[in-house]
PDB file of C-alpha atoms in Angstrom:
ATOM      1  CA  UNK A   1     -96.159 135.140  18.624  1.00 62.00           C
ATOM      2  CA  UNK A   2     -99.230 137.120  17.141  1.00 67.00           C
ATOM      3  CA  UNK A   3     -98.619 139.949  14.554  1.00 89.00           C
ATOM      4  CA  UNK A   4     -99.439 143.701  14.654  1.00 95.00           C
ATOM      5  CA  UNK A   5    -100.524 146.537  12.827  1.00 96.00           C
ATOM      6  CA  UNK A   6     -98.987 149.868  13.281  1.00 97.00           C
ATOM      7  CA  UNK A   7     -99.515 152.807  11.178  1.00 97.00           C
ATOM      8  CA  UNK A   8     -96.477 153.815   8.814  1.00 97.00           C
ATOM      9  CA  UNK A   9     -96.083 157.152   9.543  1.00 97.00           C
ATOM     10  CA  UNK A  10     -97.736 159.924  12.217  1.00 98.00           C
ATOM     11  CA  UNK A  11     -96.618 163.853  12.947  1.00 97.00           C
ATOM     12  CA  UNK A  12     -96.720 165.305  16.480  1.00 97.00           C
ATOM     13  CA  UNK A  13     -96.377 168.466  17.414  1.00 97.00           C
ATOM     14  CA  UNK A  14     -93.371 169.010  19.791  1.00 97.00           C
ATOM     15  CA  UNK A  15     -94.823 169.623  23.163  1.00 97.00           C
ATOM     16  CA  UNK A  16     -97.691 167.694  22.641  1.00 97.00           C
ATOM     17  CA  UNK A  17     -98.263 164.382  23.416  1.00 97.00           C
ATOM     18  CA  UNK A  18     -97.816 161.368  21.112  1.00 98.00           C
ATOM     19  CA  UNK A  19    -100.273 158.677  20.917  1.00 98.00           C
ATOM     20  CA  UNK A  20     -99.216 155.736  18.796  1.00 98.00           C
ATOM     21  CA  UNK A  21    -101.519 152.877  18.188  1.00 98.00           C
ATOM     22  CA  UNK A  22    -100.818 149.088  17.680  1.00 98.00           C
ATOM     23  CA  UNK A  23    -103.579 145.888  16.799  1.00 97.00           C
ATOM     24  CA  UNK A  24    -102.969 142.735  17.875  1.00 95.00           C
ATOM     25  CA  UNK A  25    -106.060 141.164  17.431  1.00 94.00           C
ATOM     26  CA  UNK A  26    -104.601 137.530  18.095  1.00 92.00           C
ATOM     27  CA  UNK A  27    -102.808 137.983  20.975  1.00 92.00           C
ATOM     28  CA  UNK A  28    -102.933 135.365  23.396  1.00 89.00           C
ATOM     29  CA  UNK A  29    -103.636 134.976  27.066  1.00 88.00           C
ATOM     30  CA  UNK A  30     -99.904 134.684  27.730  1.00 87.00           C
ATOM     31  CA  UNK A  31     -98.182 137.463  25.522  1.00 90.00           C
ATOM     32  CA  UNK A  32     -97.090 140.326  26.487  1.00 92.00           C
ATOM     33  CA  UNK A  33     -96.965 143.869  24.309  1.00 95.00           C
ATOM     34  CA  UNK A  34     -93.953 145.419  24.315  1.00 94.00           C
ATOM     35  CA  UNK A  35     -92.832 148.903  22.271  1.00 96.00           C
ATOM     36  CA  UNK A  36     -89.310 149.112  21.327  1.00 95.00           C
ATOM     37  CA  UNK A  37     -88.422 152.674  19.532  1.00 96.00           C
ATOM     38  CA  UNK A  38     -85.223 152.510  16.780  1.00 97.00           C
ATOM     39  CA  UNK A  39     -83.730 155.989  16.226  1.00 95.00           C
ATOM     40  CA  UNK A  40     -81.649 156.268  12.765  1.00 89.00           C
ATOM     41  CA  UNK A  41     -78.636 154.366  12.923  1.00 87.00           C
ATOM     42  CA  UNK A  42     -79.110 152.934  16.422  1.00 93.00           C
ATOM     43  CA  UNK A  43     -79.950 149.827  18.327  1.00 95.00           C
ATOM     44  CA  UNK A  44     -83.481 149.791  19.175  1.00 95.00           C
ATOM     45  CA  UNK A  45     -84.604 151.287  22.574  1.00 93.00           C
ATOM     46  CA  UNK A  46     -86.892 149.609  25.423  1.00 91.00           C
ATOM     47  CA  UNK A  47     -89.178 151.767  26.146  1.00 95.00           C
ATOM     48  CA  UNK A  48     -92.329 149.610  27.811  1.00 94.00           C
ATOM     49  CA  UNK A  49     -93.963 146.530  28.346  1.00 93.00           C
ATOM     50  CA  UNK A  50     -96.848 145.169  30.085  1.00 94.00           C
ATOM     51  CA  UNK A  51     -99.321 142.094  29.707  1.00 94.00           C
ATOM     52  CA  UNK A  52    -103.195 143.849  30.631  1.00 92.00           C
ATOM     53  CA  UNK A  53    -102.763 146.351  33.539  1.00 90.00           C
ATOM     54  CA  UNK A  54    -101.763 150.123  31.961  1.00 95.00           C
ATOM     55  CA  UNK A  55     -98.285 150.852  33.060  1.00 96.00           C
ATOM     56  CA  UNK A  56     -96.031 154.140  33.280  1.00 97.00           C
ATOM     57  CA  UNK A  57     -92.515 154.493  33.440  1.00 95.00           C
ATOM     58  CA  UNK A  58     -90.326 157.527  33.035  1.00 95.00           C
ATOM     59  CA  UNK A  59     -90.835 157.527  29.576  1.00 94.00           C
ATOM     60  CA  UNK A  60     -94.027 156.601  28.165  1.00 97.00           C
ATOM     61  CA  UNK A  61     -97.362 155.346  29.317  1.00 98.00           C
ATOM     62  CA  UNK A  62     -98.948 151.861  27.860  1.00 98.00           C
ATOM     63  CA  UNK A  63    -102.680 151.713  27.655  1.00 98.00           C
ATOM     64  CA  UNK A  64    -104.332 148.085  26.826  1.00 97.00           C
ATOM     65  CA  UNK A  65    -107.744 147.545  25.835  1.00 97.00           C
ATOM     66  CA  UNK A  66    -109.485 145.483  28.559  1.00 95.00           C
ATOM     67  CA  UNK A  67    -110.286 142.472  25.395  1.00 95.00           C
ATOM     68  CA  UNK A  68    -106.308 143.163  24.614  1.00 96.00           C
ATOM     69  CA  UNK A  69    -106.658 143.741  21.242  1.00 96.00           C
ATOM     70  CA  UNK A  70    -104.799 146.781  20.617  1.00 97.00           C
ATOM     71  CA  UNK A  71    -102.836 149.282  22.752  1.00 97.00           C
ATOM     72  CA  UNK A  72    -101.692 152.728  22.800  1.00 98.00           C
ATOM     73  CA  UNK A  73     -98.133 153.647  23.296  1.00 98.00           C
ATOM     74  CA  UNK A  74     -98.283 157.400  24.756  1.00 98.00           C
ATOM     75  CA  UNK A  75     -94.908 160.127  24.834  1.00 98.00           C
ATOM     76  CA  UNK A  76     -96.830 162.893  27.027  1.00 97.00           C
ATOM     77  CA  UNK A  77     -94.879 165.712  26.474  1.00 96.00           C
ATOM     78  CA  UNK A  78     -93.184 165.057  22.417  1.00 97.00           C
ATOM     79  CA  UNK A  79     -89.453 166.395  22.130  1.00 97.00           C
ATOM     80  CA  UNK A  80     -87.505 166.512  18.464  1.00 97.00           C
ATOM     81  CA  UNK A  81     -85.166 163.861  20.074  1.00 96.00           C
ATOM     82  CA  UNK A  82     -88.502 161.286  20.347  1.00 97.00           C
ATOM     83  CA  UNK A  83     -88.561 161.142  16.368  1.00 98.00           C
ATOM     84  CA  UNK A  84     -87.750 157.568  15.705  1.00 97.00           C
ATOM     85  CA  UNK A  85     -89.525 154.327  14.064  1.00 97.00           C
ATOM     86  CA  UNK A  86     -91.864 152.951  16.713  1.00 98.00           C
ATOM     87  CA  UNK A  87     -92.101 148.759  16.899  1.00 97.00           C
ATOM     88  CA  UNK A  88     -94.846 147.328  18.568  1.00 97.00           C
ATOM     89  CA  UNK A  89     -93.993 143.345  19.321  1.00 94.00           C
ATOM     90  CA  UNK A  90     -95.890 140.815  21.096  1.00 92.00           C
ATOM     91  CA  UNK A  91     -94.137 137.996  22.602  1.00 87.00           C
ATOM     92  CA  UNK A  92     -93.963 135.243  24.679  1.00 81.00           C
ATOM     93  CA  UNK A  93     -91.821 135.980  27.770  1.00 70.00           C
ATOM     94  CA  UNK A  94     -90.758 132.647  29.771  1.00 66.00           C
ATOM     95  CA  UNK A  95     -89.696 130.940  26.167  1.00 63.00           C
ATOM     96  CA  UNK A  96     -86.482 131.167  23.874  1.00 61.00           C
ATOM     97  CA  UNK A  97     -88.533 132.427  20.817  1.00 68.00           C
ATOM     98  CA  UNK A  98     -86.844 135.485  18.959  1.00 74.00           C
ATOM     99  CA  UNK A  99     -88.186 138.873  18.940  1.00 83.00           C
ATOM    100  CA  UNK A 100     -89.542 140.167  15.305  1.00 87.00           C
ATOM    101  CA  UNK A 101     -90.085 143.393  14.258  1.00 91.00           C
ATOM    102  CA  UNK A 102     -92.838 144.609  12.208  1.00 91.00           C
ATOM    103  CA  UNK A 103     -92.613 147.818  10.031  1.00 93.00           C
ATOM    104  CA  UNK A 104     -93.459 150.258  13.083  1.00 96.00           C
ATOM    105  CA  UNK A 105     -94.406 153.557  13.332  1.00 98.00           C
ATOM    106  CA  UNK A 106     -92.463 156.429  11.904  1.00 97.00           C
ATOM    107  CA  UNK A 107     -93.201 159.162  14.564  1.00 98.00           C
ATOM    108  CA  UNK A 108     -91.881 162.744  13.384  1.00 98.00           C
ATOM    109  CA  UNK A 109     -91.758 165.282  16.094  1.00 98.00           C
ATOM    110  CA  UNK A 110     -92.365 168.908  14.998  1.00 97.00           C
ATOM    111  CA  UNK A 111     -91.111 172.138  16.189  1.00 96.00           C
TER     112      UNK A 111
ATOM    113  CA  UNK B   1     -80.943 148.217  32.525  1.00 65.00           C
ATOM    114  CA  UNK B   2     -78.645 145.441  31.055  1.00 73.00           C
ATOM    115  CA  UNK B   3     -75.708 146.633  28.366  1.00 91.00           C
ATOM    116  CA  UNK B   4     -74.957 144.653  25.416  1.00 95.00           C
ATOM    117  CA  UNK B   5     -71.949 146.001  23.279  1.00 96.00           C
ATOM    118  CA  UNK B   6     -70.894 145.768  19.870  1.00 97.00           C
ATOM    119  CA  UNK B   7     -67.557 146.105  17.880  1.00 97.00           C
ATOM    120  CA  UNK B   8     -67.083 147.600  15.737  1.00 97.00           C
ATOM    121  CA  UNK B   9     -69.487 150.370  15.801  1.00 97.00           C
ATOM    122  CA  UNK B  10     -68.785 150.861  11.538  1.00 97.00           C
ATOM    123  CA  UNK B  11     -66.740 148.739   9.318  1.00 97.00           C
ATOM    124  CA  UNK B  12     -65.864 149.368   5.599  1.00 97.00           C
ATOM    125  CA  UNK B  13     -63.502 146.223   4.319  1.00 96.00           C
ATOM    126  CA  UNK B  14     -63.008 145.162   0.731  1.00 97.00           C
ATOM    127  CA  UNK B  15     -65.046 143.171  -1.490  1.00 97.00           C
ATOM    128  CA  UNK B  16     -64.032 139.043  -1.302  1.00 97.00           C
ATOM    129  CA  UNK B  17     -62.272 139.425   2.329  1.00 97.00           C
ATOM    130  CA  UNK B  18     -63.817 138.904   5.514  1.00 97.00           C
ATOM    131  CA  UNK B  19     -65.140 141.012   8.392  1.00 98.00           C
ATOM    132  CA  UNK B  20     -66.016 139.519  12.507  1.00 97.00           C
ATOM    133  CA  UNK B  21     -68.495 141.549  14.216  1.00 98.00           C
ATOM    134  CA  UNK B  22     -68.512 141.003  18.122  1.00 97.00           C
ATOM    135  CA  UNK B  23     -71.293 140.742  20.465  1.00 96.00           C
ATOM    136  CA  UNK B  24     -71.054 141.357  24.001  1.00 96.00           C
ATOM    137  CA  UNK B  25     -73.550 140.893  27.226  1.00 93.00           C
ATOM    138  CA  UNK B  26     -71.794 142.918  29.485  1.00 91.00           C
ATOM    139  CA  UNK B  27     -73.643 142.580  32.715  1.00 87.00           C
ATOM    140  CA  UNK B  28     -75.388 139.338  32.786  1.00 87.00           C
ATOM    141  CA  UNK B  29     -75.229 135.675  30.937  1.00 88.00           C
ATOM    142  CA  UNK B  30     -76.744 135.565  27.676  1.00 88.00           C
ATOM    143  CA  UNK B  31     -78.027 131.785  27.132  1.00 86.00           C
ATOM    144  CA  UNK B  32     -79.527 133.172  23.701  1.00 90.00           C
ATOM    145  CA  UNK B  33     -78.061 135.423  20.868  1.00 93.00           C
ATOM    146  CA  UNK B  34     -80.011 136.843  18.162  1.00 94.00           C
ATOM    147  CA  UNK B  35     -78.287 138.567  14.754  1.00 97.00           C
ATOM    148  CA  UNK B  36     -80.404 141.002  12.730  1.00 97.00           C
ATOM    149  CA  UNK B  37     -79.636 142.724   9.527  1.00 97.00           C
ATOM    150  CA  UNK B  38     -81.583 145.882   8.665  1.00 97.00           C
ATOM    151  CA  UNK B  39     -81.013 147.393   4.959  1.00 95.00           C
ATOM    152  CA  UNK B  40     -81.741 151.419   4.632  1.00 92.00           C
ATOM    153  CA  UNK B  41     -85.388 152.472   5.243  1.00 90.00           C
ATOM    154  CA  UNK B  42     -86.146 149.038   6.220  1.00 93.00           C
ATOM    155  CA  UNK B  43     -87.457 146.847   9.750  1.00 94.00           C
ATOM    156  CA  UNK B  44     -84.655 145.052  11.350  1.00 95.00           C
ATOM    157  CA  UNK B  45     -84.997 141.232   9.992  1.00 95.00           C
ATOM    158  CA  UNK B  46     -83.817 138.300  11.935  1.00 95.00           C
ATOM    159  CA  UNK B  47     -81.064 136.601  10.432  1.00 96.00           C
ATOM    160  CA  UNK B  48     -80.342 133.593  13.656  1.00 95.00           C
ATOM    161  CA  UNK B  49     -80.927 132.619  16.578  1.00 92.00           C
ATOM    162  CA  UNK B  50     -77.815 131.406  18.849  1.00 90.00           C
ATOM    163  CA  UNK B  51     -77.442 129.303  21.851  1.00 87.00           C
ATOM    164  CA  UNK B  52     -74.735 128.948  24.009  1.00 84.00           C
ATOM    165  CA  UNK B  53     -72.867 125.758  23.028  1.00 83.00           C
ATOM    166  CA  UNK B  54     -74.567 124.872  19.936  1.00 85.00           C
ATOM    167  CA  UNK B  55     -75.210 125.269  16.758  1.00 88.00           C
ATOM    168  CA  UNK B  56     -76.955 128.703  15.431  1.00 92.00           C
ATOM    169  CA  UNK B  57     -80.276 128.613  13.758  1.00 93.00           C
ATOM    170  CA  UNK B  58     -80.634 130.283  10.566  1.00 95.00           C
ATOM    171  CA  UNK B  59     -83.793 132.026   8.982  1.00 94.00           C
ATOM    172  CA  UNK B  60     -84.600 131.141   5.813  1.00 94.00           C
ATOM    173  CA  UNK B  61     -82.356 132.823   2.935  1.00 94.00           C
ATOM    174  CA  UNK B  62     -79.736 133.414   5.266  1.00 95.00           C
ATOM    175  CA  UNK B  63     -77.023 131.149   3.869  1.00 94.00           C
ATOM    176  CA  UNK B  64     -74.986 129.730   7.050  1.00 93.00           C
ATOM    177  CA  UNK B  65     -71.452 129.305   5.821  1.00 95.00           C
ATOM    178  CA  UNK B  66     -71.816 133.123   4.770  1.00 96.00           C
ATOM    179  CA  UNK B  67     -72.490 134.340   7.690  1.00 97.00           C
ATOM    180  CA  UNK B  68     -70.709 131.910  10.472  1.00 96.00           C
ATOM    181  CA  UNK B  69     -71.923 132.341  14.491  1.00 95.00           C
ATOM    182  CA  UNK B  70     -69.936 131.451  17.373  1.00 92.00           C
ATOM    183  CA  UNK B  71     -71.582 131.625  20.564  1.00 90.00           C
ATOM    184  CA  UNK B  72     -68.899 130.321  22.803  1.00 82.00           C
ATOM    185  CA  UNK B  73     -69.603 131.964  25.461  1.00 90.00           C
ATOM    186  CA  UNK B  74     -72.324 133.458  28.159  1.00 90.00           C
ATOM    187  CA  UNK B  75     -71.463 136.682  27.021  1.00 92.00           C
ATOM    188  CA  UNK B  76     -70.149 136.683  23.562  1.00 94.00           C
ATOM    189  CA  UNK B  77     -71.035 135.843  20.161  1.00 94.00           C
ATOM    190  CA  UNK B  78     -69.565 136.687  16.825  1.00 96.00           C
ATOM    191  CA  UNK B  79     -70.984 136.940  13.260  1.00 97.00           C
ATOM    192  CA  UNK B  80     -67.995 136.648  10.297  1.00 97.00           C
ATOM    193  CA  UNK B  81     -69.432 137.741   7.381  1.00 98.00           C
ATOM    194  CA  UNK B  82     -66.953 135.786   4.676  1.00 97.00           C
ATOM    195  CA  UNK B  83     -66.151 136.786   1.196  1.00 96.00           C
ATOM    196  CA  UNK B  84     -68.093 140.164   1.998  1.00 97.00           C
ATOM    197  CA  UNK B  85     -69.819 141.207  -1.170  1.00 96.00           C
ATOM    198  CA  UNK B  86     -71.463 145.213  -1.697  1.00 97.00           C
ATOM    199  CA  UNK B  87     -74.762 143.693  -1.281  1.00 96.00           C
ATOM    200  CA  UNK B  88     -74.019 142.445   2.205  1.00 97.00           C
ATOM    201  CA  UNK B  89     -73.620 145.784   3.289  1.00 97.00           C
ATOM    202  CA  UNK B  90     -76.109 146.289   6.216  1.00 97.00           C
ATOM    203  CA  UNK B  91     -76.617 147.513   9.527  1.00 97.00           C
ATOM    204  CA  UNK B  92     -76.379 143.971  11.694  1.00 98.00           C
ATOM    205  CA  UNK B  93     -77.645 144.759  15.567  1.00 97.00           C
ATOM    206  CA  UNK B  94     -77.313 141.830  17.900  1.00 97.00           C
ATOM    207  CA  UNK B  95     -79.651 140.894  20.853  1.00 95.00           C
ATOM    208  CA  UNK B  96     -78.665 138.839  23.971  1.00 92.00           C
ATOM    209  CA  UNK B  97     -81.083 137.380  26.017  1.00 88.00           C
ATOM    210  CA  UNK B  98     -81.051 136.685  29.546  1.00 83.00           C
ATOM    211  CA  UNK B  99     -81.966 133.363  30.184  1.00 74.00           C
ATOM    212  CA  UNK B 100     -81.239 133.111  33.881  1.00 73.00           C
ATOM    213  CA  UNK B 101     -82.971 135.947  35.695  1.00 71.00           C
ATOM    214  CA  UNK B 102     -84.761 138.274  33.918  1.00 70.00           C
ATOM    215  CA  UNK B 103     -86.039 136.384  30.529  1.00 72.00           C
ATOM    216  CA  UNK B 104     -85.521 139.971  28.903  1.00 80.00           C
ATOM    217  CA  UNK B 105     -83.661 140.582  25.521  1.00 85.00           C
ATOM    218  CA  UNK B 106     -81.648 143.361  25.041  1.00 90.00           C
ATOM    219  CA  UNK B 107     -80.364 145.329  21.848  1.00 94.00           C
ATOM    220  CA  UNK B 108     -76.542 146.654  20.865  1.00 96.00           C
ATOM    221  CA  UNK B 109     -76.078 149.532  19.191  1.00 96.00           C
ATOM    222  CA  UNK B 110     -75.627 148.242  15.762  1.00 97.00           C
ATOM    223  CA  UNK B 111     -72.806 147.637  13.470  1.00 98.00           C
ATOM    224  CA  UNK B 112     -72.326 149.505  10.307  1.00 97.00           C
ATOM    225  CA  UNK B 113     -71.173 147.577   7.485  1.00 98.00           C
ATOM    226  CA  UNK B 114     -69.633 148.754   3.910  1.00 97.00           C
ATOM    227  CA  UNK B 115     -68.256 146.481   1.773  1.00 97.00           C
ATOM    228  CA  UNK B 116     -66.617 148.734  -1.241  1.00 96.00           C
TER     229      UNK B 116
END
């Protein structure tokens, strides 16, 4: 599965929305990106996936670069309780291969 | 969306004794079972990969008879952590996969882990 790049750390302000980025410049025709969010001392936390279409659910938005490069995970409306670690994973769907995580995305949510 | 449990939720057990950790799909058949560990401040790391019936596969540095797997089931595996040492302590999540329908893999909550 091809790697990504995720910044270590961004602030939001609460409220506001959240835009967190991820490169995968060597993604391949048949991966999908999916975001997975990890907040302290949990399991980590579906939040989205989607192969090159934009998709919404009830809790974020995904936006894909037509070439599929990168993508932007985006929280519209930031609350304290969306402070978490953000992973960004591209994978394979239809095969047995393991999901890993990279460092992610420390998101802090401010009042 | 689909459950998977774990139990314990924490753990604290003695240096040199043993501690099982149980992993449960709880509303669909999990063909595949994956263990993580994740130390403080750190990503969660794969530790193995388990399929129903057979043999788990191991990640490099992750010594096998330290950390057995049993995946007997659709919708259980187990991780025994033997002759627990302080270093092993760890947060170890667990990740089922269903292999029938859906393809998806889903996360438990995590299992603390303090060996004193």
């Amino acid at each position: 599965d091809a790697k990504t790049t995720q910044p270590p750390s961004m602030d939001c302000a609460e409220g506001r929305a959240a835009n967190l980025p991820c490169n995968h410049s060597t993604i391949s025709g048949n991966e999908y990106v999916y975001w997975y969010r990890q907040i302290h001392s949990q399991g980590p936390q579906y939040i989205i996936h989607g192969l090159k279409n934009n998709e919404t659910n009830e809790m974020a938005s995904l936006i894909i670069t037509e070439d599929r490069k990168s993508s932007t995970l985006i929280l519209p409306h930031a609350t304290l309780r969306d402070t978490a670690v953000y992973y960004c994973i591209v994978r394979k769907v239809y095969n047995n291969n393991d999901m890993r995580f990279g460092a992610g995305t420390r998101l802090t949510v401010k009042p | 969306g689909a459950v998977v449990s774990q139990h314990p939720s924490r753990v604290i057990c003695k240096s040199g004794t043993s501690v099982k950790i149980e992993c449960r799909s709880l509303d669909f058949q999990a063909t595949t079972m994956f263990w993580y560990r994740q130390f403080p401040k750190q990503s969660l790391m794969l530790m193995a990969t388990s399929n129903e019936g057979s043999k788990a596969t191991y990640e490099q540095g992750v010594e096998k008879d330290k950390f057995l797997i049993n995946h007997a089931s659709l919708t259980l595996s187990t991780l025994t952590v033997t002759s627990a040492h302080p270093e092993d302590s760890s947060f170890y999540i667990c990740s089922a996969r269903d292999g029938l329908f859906s393809y998806e893999q889903y996360f438990g909550p995590g299992t603390r882990l303090t060996v004193t």
